[in-house]
CSV table of C-alpha atoms in Angstrom, one decimal:
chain,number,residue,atom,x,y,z
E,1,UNK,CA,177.4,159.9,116.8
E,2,UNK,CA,174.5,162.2,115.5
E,3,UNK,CA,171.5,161.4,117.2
E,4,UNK,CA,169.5,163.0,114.5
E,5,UNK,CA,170.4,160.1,112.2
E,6,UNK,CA,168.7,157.5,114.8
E,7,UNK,CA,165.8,155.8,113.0
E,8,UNK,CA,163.3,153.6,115.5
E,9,UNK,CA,160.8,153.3,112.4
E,10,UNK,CA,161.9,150.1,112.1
E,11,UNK,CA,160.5,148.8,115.3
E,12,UNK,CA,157.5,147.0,114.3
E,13,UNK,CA,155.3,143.8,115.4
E,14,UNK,CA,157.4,142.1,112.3
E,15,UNK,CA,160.5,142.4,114.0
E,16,UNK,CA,159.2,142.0,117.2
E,17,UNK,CA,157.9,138.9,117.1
E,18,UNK,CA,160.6,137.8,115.1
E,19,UNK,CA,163.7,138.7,117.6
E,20,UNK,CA,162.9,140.2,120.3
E,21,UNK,CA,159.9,138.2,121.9
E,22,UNK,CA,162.3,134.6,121.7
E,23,UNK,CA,164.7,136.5,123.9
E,24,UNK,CA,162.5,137.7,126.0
E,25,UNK,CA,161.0,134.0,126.6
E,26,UNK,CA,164.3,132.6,127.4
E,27,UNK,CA,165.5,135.4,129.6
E,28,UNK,CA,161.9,135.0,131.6
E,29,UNK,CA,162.6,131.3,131.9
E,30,UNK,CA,165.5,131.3,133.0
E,31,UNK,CA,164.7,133.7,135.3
E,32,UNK,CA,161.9,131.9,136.9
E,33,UNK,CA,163.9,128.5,137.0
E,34,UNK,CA,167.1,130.1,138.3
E,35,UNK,CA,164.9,131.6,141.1
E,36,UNK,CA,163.0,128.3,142.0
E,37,UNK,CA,166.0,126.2,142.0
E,38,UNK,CA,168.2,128.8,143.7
E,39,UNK,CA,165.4,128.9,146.7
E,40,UNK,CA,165.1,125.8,146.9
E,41,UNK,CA,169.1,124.9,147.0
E,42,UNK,CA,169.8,128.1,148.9
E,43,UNK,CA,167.3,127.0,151.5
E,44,UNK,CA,169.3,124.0,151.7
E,45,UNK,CA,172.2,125.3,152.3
E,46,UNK,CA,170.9,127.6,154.5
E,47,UNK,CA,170.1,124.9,156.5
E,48,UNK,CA,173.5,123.3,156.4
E,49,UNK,CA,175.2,126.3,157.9
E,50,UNK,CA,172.0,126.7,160.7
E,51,UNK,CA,172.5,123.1,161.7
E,52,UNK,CA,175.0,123.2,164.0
E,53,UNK,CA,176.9,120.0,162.8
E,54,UNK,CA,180.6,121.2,161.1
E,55,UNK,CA,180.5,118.6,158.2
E,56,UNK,CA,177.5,120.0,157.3
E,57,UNK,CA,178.1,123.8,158.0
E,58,UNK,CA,181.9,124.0,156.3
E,59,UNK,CA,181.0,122.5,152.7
E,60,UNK,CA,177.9,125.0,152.2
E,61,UNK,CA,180.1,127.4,153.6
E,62,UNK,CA,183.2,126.9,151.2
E,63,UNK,CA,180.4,126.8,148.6
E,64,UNK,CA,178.5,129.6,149.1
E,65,UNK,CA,181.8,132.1,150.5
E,66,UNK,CA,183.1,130.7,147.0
E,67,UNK,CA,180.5,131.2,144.6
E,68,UNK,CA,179.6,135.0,145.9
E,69,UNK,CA,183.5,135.4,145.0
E,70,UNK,CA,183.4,134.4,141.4
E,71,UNK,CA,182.2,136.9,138.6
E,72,UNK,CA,178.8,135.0,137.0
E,73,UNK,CA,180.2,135.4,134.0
E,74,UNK,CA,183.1,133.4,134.6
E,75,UNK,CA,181.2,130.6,136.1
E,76,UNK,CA,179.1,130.8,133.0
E,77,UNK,CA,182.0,130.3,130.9
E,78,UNK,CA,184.0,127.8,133.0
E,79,UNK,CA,180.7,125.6,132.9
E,80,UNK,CA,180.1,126.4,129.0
E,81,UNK,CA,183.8,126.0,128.0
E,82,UNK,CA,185.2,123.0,130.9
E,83,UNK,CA,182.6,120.2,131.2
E,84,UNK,CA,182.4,119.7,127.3
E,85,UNK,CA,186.3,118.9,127.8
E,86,UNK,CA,185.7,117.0,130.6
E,87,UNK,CA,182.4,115.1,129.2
E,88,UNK,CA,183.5,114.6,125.4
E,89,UNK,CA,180.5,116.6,124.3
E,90,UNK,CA,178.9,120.2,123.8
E,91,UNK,CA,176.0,120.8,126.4
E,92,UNK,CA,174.6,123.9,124.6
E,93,UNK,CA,174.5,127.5,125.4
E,94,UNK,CA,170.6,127.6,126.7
E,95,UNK,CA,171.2,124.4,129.3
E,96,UNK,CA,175.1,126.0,130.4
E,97,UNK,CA,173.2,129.1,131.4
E,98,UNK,CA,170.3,127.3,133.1
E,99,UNK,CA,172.5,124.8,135.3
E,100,UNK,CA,175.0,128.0,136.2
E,101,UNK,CA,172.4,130.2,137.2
E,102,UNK,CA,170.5,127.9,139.8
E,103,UNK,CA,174.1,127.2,140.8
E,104,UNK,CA,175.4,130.8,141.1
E,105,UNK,CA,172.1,131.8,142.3
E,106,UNK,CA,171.6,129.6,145.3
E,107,UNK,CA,174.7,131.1,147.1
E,108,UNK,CA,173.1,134.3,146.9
E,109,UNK,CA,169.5,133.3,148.2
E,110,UNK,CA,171.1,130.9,150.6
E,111,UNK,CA,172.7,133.9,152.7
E,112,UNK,CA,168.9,135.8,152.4
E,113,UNK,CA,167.5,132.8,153.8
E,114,UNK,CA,169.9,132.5,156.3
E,115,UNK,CA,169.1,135.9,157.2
E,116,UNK,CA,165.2,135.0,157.1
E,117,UNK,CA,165.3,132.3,159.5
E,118,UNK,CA,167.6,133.7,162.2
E,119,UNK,CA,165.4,136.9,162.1
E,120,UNK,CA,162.4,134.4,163.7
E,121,UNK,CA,162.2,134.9,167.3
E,122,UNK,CA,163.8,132.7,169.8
E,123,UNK,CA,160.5,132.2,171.0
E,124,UNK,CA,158.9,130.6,168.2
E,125,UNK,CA,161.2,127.7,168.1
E,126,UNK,CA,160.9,126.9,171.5
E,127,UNK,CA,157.0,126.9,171.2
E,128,UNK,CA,157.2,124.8,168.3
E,129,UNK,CA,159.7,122.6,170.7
E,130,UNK,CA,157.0,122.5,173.6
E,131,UNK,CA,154.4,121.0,171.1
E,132,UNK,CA,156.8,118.1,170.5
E,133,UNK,CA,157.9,118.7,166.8
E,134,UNK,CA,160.9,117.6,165.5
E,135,UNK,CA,163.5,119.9,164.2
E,136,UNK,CA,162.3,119.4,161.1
E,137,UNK,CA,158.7,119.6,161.6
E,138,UNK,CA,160.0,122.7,163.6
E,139,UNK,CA,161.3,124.4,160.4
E,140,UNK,CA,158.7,123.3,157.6
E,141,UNK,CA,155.5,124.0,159.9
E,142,UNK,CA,156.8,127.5,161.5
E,143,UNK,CA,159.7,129.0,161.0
E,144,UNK,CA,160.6,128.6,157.1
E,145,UNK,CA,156.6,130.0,156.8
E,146,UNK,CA,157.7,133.2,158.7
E,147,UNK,CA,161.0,133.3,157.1
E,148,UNK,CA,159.8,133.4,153.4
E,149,UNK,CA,157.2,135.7,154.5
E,150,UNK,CA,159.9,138.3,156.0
E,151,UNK,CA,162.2,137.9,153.5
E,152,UNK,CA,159.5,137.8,150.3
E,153,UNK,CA,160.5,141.5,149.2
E,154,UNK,CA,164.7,141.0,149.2
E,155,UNK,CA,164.3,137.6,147.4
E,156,UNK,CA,162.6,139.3,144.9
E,157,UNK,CA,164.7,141.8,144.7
E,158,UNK,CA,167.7,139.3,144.2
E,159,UNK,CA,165.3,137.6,141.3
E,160,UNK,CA,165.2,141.6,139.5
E,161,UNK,CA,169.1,141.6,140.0
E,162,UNK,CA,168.7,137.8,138.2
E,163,UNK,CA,167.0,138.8,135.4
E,164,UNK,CA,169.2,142.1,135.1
E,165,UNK,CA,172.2,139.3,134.8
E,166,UNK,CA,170.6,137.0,132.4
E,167,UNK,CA,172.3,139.2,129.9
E,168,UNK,CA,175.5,137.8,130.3
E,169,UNK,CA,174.8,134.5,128.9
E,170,UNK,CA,174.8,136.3,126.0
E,171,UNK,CA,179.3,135.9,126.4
E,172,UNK,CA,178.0,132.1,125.5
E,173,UNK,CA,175.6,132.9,122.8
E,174,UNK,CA,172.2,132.4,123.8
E,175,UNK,CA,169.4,133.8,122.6
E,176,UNK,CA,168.4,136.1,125.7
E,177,UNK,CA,166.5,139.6,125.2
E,178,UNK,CA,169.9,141.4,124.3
E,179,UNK,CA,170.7,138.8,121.5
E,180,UNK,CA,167.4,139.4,120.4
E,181,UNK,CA,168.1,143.0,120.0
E,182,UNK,CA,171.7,142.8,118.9
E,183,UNK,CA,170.6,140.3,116.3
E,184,UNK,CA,167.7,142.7,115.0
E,185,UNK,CA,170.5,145.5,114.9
E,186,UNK,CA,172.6,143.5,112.7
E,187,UNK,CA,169.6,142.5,110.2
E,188,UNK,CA,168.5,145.8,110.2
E,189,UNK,CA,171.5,147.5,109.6
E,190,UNK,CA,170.6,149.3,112.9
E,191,UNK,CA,172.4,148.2,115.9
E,192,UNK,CA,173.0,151.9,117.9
E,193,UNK,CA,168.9,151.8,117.8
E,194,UNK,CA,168.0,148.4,119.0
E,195,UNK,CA,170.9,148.2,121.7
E,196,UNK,CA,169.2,152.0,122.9
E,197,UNK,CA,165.9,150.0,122.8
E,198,UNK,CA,167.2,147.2,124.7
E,199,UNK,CA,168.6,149.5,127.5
E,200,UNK,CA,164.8,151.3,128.0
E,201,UNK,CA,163.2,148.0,127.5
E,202,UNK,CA,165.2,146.1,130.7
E,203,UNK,CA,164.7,149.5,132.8
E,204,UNK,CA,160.8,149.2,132.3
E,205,UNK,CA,160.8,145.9,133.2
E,206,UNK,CA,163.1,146.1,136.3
E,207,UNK,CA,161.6,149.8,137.2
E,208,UNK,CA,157.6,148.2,136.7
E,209,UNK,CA,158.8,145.1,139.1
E,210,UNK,CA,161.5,147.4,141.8
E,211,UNK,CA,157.6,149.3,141.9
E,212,UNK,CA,156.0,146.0,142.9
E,213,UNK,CA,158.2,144.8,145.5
E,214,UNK,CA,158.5,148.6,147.1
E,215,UNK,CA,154.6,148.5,147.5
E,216,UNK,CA,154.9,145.0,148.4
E,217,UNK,CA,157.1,145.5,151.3
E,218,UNK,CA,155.2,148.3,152.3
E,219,UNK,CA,151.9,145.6,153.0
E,220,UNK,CA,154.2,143.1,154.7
E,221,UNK,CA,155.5,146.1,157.2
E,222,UNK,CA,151.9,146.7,158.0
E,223,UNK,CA,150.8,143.3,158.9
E,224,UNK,CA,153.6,142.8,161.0
């Protein structure tokens, strides 16, 4: 390839607007949903495995052991390709990738969680025991406070890694930022170009927000 035949003229508000910003808004929503519904299900089965009780701790455990074993993009093709067969009816590249990546995604912050809330001193459960509180008064009041605190800067570091991965939907043909570039590449008669400008766009993105949680770490440390 001759690099002196690379044209980026063509990158223009036009084509922006028309490709690339629809891919970007999917692969920011999904983002953002895949990262409140795998907190909120990871901190559920965070819980599970915490609680002492075996029919409780072994099914999150199978789940979560299994899910951090799979590939994403197999899980995102297994969902996209199986439960059409199973249902009798397509359920569409955009809501596949959605419902596989709060799925996928809750193993992952279920085990930072976990992490989170055994890092809480002994002694803070016991205080909230002395008070009277019930376990779960005990966890929503003091410790799950502390433990999102602690663990803010990994959990965004896992939702970086997220939005890094929301580029494999595009093995199920959603319109995510890389589609948005491939499919400017192929109108343009340029795809070498855009697929380059897709690579510097996700490291300014990921670099800007890796930036962010560094400093942000950096002011948790200090009010500890």
């Amino acid at each position: 390839m001759n690099l002196m035949n690379l044209d980026f003229s063509l990158l223009n508000w036009d084509l922006i607007q028309g490709f690339i910003l629809k891919g970007l808004y999917f692969s920011v929503v999904l983002t953002f949903v895949a990262t409140l519904g795998g907190i909120f299900f990871g901190t559920l089965l965070a819980l599970m495995r915490l609680s002492g009780k075996k029919w409780l701790d072994l099914p999150a455990a199978i789940y979560v052991n299994g899910m951090r074993s799979i590939p994403l993009v197999m899980v995102i093709l297994w969902f996209f390709l199986l439960v059409p067969f199973m249902i009798g009816r397509p359920v569409g590249a955009e809501y596949s990738a959605i419902v596989t990546f709060v799925a996928f995604e809750a193993a992952y912050f279920s085990e930072i969680m976990r992490a989170g809330i055994q890092s809480i001193p002994r002694g803070q459960v016991y205080a909230g025991q002395a008070m009277g509180m019930t376990y779960g008064q005990n966890m929503k009041l003091v410790i799950l406070p502390q433990a999102f605190r602690n663990m803010l800067p990994v959990l965004l570091t896992q939702t970086i890694i997220l939005f890094q991965d929301t580029s494999l939907v595009y093995a199920i043909g959603a319109y995510d930022l890389l589609k948005g570039f491939e499919t400017a590449g192929k109108n343009y008669g340029r795809p070498i170009e855009m697929y380059l400008l897709a690579a510097v766009l996700y490291f300014i993105i990921c670099y800007a927000l890796s930036y962010f949680v560094k400093r942000l770490h950096k002011k948790i440390a200090i009010i500890r």
